Tab-separated table of C-alpha atoms and ligand atoms in Angstrom:
chain	number	residue	atom	x	y	z
A	176	MET	CA	-8.139	9.520	74.058
A	177	PHE	CA	-9.912	12.876	73.922
A	178	PRO	CA	-13.385	13.058	72.368
A	179	THR	CA	-14.095	15.072	69.223
A	180	PRO	CA	-15.947	18.195	70.415
A	181	ASN	CA	-19.704	17.900	70.407
A	182	LEU	CA	-21.039	19.963	67.482
A	183	ASP	CA	-24.702	19.009	67.665
A	184	HIS	CA	-25.717	22.624	68.408
A	185	ILE	CA	-24.702	23.563	64.828
A	186	THR	CA	-27.457	23.469	62.207
A	187	SER	CA	-27.321	22.965	58.437
A	188	ASN	CA	-28.179	26.691	58.136
A	189	ASP	CA	-24.994	27.517	60.051
A	190	TYR	CA	-22.996	25.505	57.528
A	191	GLU	CA	-24.169	27.857	54.792
A	192	ASN	CA	-21.778	30.436	56.272
A	193	VAL	CA	-19.261	28.439	58.279
A	194	TYR	CA	-16.806	25.755	57.115
A	195	GLU	CA	-18.069	22.305	58.065
A	196	PRO	CA	-15.424	20.151	59.784
A	197	ALA	CA	-13.975	17.650	57.334
A	198	GLU	CA	-10.973	15.311	56.986
A	199	ASP	CA	-8.552	18.243	57.304
A	200	THR	CA	-10.149	19.325	60.581
A	201	PHE	CA	-9.984	15.794	61.989
A	202	LEU	CA	-6.373	15.352	60.880
A	203	PHE	CA	-5.623	18.502	62.879
A	204	LEU	CA	-7.252	17.007	65.977
A	205	ASP	CA	-5.270	13.782	65.540
A	206	ALA	CA	-2.003	15.714	65.205
A	207	LEU	CA	-2.634	17.789	68.341
A	208	GLU	CA	-3.536	14.698	70.301
A	209	LYS	CA	-0.404	12.971	69.027
A	210	ASP	CA	1.697	15.892	70.283
A	211	ILE	CA	-0.038	16.430	73.614
A	212	GLU	CA	2.671	14.944	75.820
A	213	PHE	CA	5.280	17.108	74.070
A	214	LEU	CA	3.096	20.190	74.606
A	215	LYS	CA	2.479	19.491	78.261
A	216	ASN	CA	6.033	18.477	79.099
A	217	ASN	CA	8.017	20.972	77.010
A	218	ILE	CA	5.875	24.023	76.522
A	219	ASN	CA	3.499	24.368	79.450
A	220	PRO	CA	1.430	26.686	77.233
A	221	CYS	CA	-0.225	29.873	78.486
A	222	ILE	CA	-1.511	31.332	75.215
A	223	CYS	CA	-2.890	29.207	72.373
A	224	LEU	CA	-4.194	30.873	69.239
A	225	GLU	CA	-6.077	29.415	66.290
A	226	ILE	CA	-6.498	31.458	63.115
A	227	GLY	CA	-9.660	30.770	61.098
A	228	SER	CA	-11.454	28.665	63.680
A	229	GLY	CA	-14.562	27.852	61.592
A	230	THR	CA	-16.894	25.968	63.935
A	231	GLY	CA	-14.292	26.129	66.689
A	232	CYS	CA	-13.794	22.371	66.558
A	233	VAL	CA	-9.973	22.549	66.640
A	234	SER	CA	-9.859	25.331	69.256
A	235	THR	CA	-12.332	23.580	71.487
A	236	PHE	CA	-10.378	20.356	71.189
A	237	LEU	CA	-7.192	22.213	72.086
A	238	GLY	CA	-9.116	23.802	74.954
A	239	GLN	CA	-10.072	20.330	76.155
A	240	LEU	CA	-6.387	19.510	76.103
A	241	LEU	CA	-5.143	22.916	77.378
A	242	GLY	CA	-6.913	26.383	77.099
A	243	ASP	CA	-7.436	29.837	74.990
A	244	GLY	CA	-8.164	32.095	71.917
A	245	THR	CA	-9.142	32.183	68.231
A	246	THR	CA	-9.422	34.687	65.379
A	247	HIS	CA	-11.672	34.622	62.371
A	248	ILE	CA	-12.375	36.805	59.387
A	249	ASN	CA	-15.976	35.509	59.267
A	250	PRO	CA	-18.248	36.897	62.043
A	251	TYR	CA	-20.620	33.898	61.765
A	252	ALA	CA	-17.670	31.615	62.493
A	253	THR	CA	-16.569	33.716	65.476
A	254	ALA	CA	-20.054	33.357	66.972
A	255	ILE	CA	-20.228	29.608	66.278
A	256	THR	CA	-16.735	29.127	67.722
A	257	VAL	CA	-17.849	30.676	71.022
A	258	LYS	CA	-21.025	28.534	71.023
A	259	THR	CA	-18.994	25.364	70.380
A	260	ALA	CA	-16.665	26.184	73.261
A	261	ILE	CA	-19.559	26.858	75.654
A	262	HIS	CA	-21.375	23.728	74.426
A	263	ASN	CA	-18.286	21.729	75.398
A	264	SER	CA	-17.651	23.573	78.682
A	265	ILE	CA	-14.470	25.197	77.418
A	266	HIS	CA	-13.460	28.815	77.929
A	267	LEU	CA	-11.954	30.623	74.964
A	268	ASP	CA	-11.939	34.140	73.530
A	269	ALA	CA	-12.740	34.660	69.843
A	270	ILE	CA	-12.373	37.785	67.715
A	271	THR	CA	-13.272	38.690	64.149
A	272	THR	CA	-10.153	39.915	62.387
A	273	ASN	CA	-8.011	39.320	59.317
A	274	LEU	CA	-5.420	36.680	60.245
A	275	THR	CA	-3.872	38.200	63.403
A	276	SER	CA	-4.463	41.920	62.763
A	277	GLY	CA	-4.819	43.817	66.008
A	278	LEU	CA	-3.154	41.106	68.090
A	279	LEU	CA	0.327	42.509	67.642
A	280	PRO	CA	2.084	44.025	69.543
A	281	ARG	CA	0.069	42.667	72.526
A	282	LEU	CA	0.814	39.047	71.654
A	283	TYR	CA	4.333	39.732	70.375
A	284	ASN	CA	6.413	36.601	71.104
A	285	ASN	CA	3.744	35.441	73.544
A	286	VAL	CA	1.877	32.710	71.665
A	287	ASP	CA	2.862	29.237	72.795
A	288	ILE	CA	0.703	27.266	70.360
A	289	LEU	CA	-0.436	28.677	67.028
A	290	CYS	CA	-2.773	26.632	64.801
A	291	PHE	CA	-3.954	27.302	61.270
A	292	ASN	CA	-5.970	25.106	58.945
A	293	PRO	CA	-5.945	27.684	56.135
A	294	PRO	CA	-7.788	28.011	52.850
A	295	TYR	CA	-5.406	25.735	50.916
A	296	VAL	CA	-7.169	24.655	47.712
A	297	VAL	CA	-5.509	25.748	44.456
A	298	THR	CA	-7.803	28.329	42.823
A	299	SER	CA	-7.572	31.582	40.932
A	300	SER	CA	-6.419	34.635	42.905
A	301	GLU	CA	-9.856	36.249	42.612
A	302	ASP	CA	-11.447	33.407	44.578
A	303	VAL	CA	-9.331	34.221	47.651
A	304	ASN	CA	-11.299	37.438	48.166
A	305	SER	CA	-14.668	35.958	47.255
A	306	THR	CA	-17.722	37.469	48.946
A	307	ASN	CA	-19.013	33.918	49.411
A	308	LEU	CA	-17.858	32.990	52.917
A	309	ILE	CA	-17.679	29.252	52.234
A	310	GLU	CA	-15.625	29.755	49.088
A	311	ARG	CA	-13.338	31.994	51.088
A	312	ALA	CA	-12.930	29.209	53.638
A	313	TRP	CA	-11.158	26.928	51.142
A	314	ALA	CA	-9.924	29.070	48.230
A	315	GLY	CA	-6.152	29.406	48.538
A	316	GLY	CA	-5.290	31.075	45.213
A	317	ILE	CA	-2.120	30.285	43.250
A	318	ASP	CA	-0.611	27.018	44.547
A	319	GLY	CA	-3.146	27.348	47.380
A	320	ARG	CA	-0.487	29.511	49.012
A	321	GLU	CA	-1.880	33.033	48.971
A	322	VAL	CA	-3.270	32.996	52.522
A	323	ILE	CA	-0.559	30.668	53.842
A	324	ASP	CA	2.185	32.980	52.614
A	325	LYS	CA	0.688	35.907	54.508
A	326	ILE	CA	0.851	34.124	57.840
A	327	LEU	CA	4.433	32.830	57.584
A	328	PRO	CA	6.172	36.152	58.415
A	329	LEU	CA	3.780	36.693	61.346
A	330	VAL	CA	4.719	33.383	62.968
A	331	ASN	CA	8.111	34.754	63.929
A	332	ASP	CA	6.479	37.774	65.612
A	333	LEU	CA	3.828	35.782	67.414
A	334	LEU	CA	5.569	32.689	68.753
A	335	SER	CA	7.164	32.617	72.183
A	336	SER	CA	10.754	31.361	72.432
A	337	ASN	CA	9.678	27.723	72.719
A	338	GLY	CA	6.342	28.128	70.936
A	339	VAL	CA	5.109	25.847	68.154
A	340	PHE	CA	3.115	26.450	64.997
A	341	TYR	CA	0.899	23.781	63.453
A	342	LEU	CA	-0.120	24.316	59.833
A	343	LEU	CA	-2.273	22.112	57.631
A	344	VAL	CA	-1.167	21.983	53.993
A	345	ILE	CA	-1.680	19.749	50.973
A	346	SER	CA	1.045	18.560	48.640
A	347	ASP	CA	-0.064	21.127	45.997
A	348	ASN	CA	0.989	23.861	48.458
A	349	LYS	CA	4.642	22.738	48.059
A	350	PRO	CA	5.286	21.946	51.739
A	351	ASP	CA	9.051	21.554	51.195
A	352	GLU	CA	9.227	25.115	49.931
A	353	ILE	CA	7.266	26.372	52.966
A	354	CYS	CA	9.647	24.582	55.344
A	355	GLU	CA	12.675	25.873	53.448
A	356	ARG	CA	11.371	29.431	53.615
A	357	MET	CA	10.709	29.172	57.362
A	358	TRP	CA	14.256	27.941	57.860
A	359	ASN	CA	15.967	30.420	55.539
A	360	ASP	CA	14.046	33.478	56.724
A	361	TYR	CA	13.429	32.740	60.397
A	362	LYS	CA	15.479	29.681	61.362
A	363	PHE	CA	12.401	27.645	62.221
A	364	GLN	CA	12.844	23.898	62.241
A	365	SER	CA	10.002	21.777	60.935
A	366	LYS	CA	8.665	18.278	60.535
A	367	ILE	CA	5.630	16.480	59.193
A	368	LEU	CA	3.639	15.569	62.280
A	369	ALA	CA	0.785	13.748	60.545
A	370	SER	CA	-0.475	13.022	57.045
A	371	ARG	CA	-3.289	11.261	55.251
A	372	LEU	CA	-4.814	10.878	51.836
A	373	ALA	CA	-8.276	12.406	51.494
A	374	GLY	CA	-9.421	11.422	48.016
A	375	ARG	CA	-6.637	12.563	45.727
A	376	GLU	CA	-5.539	15.228	48.197
A	377	LYS	CA	-2.530	14.496	50.400
A	378	GLN	CA	-3.008	16.454	53.606
A	379	LEU	CA	-0.161	17.095	56.029
A	380	ILE	CA	0.198	18.778	59.386
A	381	LEU	CA	3.500	20.649	59.517
A	382	LYS	CA	4.982	21.556	62.881
A	383	PHE	CA	7.415	24.487	63.218
A	384	TRP	CA	9.551	25.557	66.169
A	385	ARG	CA	12.515	27.844	66.704
A	386	ASN	CA	15.972	26.423	66.260
A	387	GLN	CA	17.392	26.389	69.819
A	388	SER	CA	21.047	25.734	68.976
B	548	SAM	C1	-10.137	25.232	55.844
B	548	SAM	S1	-11.140	26.269	56.865
B	548	SAM	C2	-10.770	25.593	58.478
B	548	SAM	C3	-11.848	25.881	59.529
B	548	SAM	C4	-11.617	25.209	60.869
B	548	SAM	N1	-10.398	25.667	61.509
B	548	SAM	C5	-11.565	23.711	60.717
B	548	SAM	O1	-10.445	23.144	60.786
B	548	SAM	O2	-12.629	23.108	60.526
B	548	SAM	C6	-10.197	27.805	56.847
B	548	SAM	C7	-10.808	28.892	57.748
B	548	SAM	O3	-9.987	30.082	57.724
B	548	SAM	C8	-10.833	31.217	57.641
B	548	SAM	N2	-10.086	32.306	57.019
B	548	SAM	C9	-9.821	32.490	55.706
B	548	SAM	N3	-9.080	33.594	55.523
B	548	SAM	C10	-8.883	34.138	56.757
B	548	SAM	C11	-8.206	35.301	57.220
B	548	SAM	N4	-7.600	36.132	56.362
B	548	SAM	N5	-8.200	35.572	58.554
B	548	SAM	C12	-8.811	34.728	59.420
B	548	SAM	N6	-9.488	33.610	59.031
B	548	SAM	C13	-9.515	33.322	57.717
B	548	SAM	C14	-12.000	30.731	56.796
B	548	SAM	O4	-13.153	31.523	56.934
B	548	SAM	C15	-12.189	29.293	57.301
B	548	SAM	O5	-13.079	29.196	58.384
């Protein structure tokens, strides 16, 4: 069993600007740990990328398992992500960018593991572009899908031939519709890798991979 990354370098002041790890974060860790043998045996990953790393808890955990990079729209989070990695003796690169802007074409079909715990809460569309960084960390707009829907087309460009994409969603995000879209548009297969109830919110980790047949 791999330990949850040590986050005791992060102060309550930091959490005024950076998303504090919560049930969704820990479900992500559980799902990655559950899939570790698959990742090691079938993928032998070179490039792992997390979008929206927050404190860097998920990336650092993945680094403990394997290695690599993160992106974030929030510069405070990029800085904390790097600190969390160093604090846990992990090497990773972090950049401040919107989703994966600037990473293509360099990473075109080169990412072996892509992770995103997105802003998924159902809100108004205005909230998605809030100037409050914490609100922006969870506000997902209509159906909580407005940020999620922007990343789906990029997955096809980013993933390597046997790469995998892990996405946290809640039932309000209409996971079946997301899976159907990934199949219809890009022929990605999918499954629910992990799920749990957090209050009234049903959280799921979806796993996507290219259809090989
Ligand atoms: C639900 S939080 C998850 C944070 C962290 N990965 C975790 O699991 O604790 C979503 C994160 O995505 C970031 N984010 C939101 N929109 C983004 C965008 N367009 N590009 C990159 N990151 C974004 C937020 O700032 C926030 O840190």
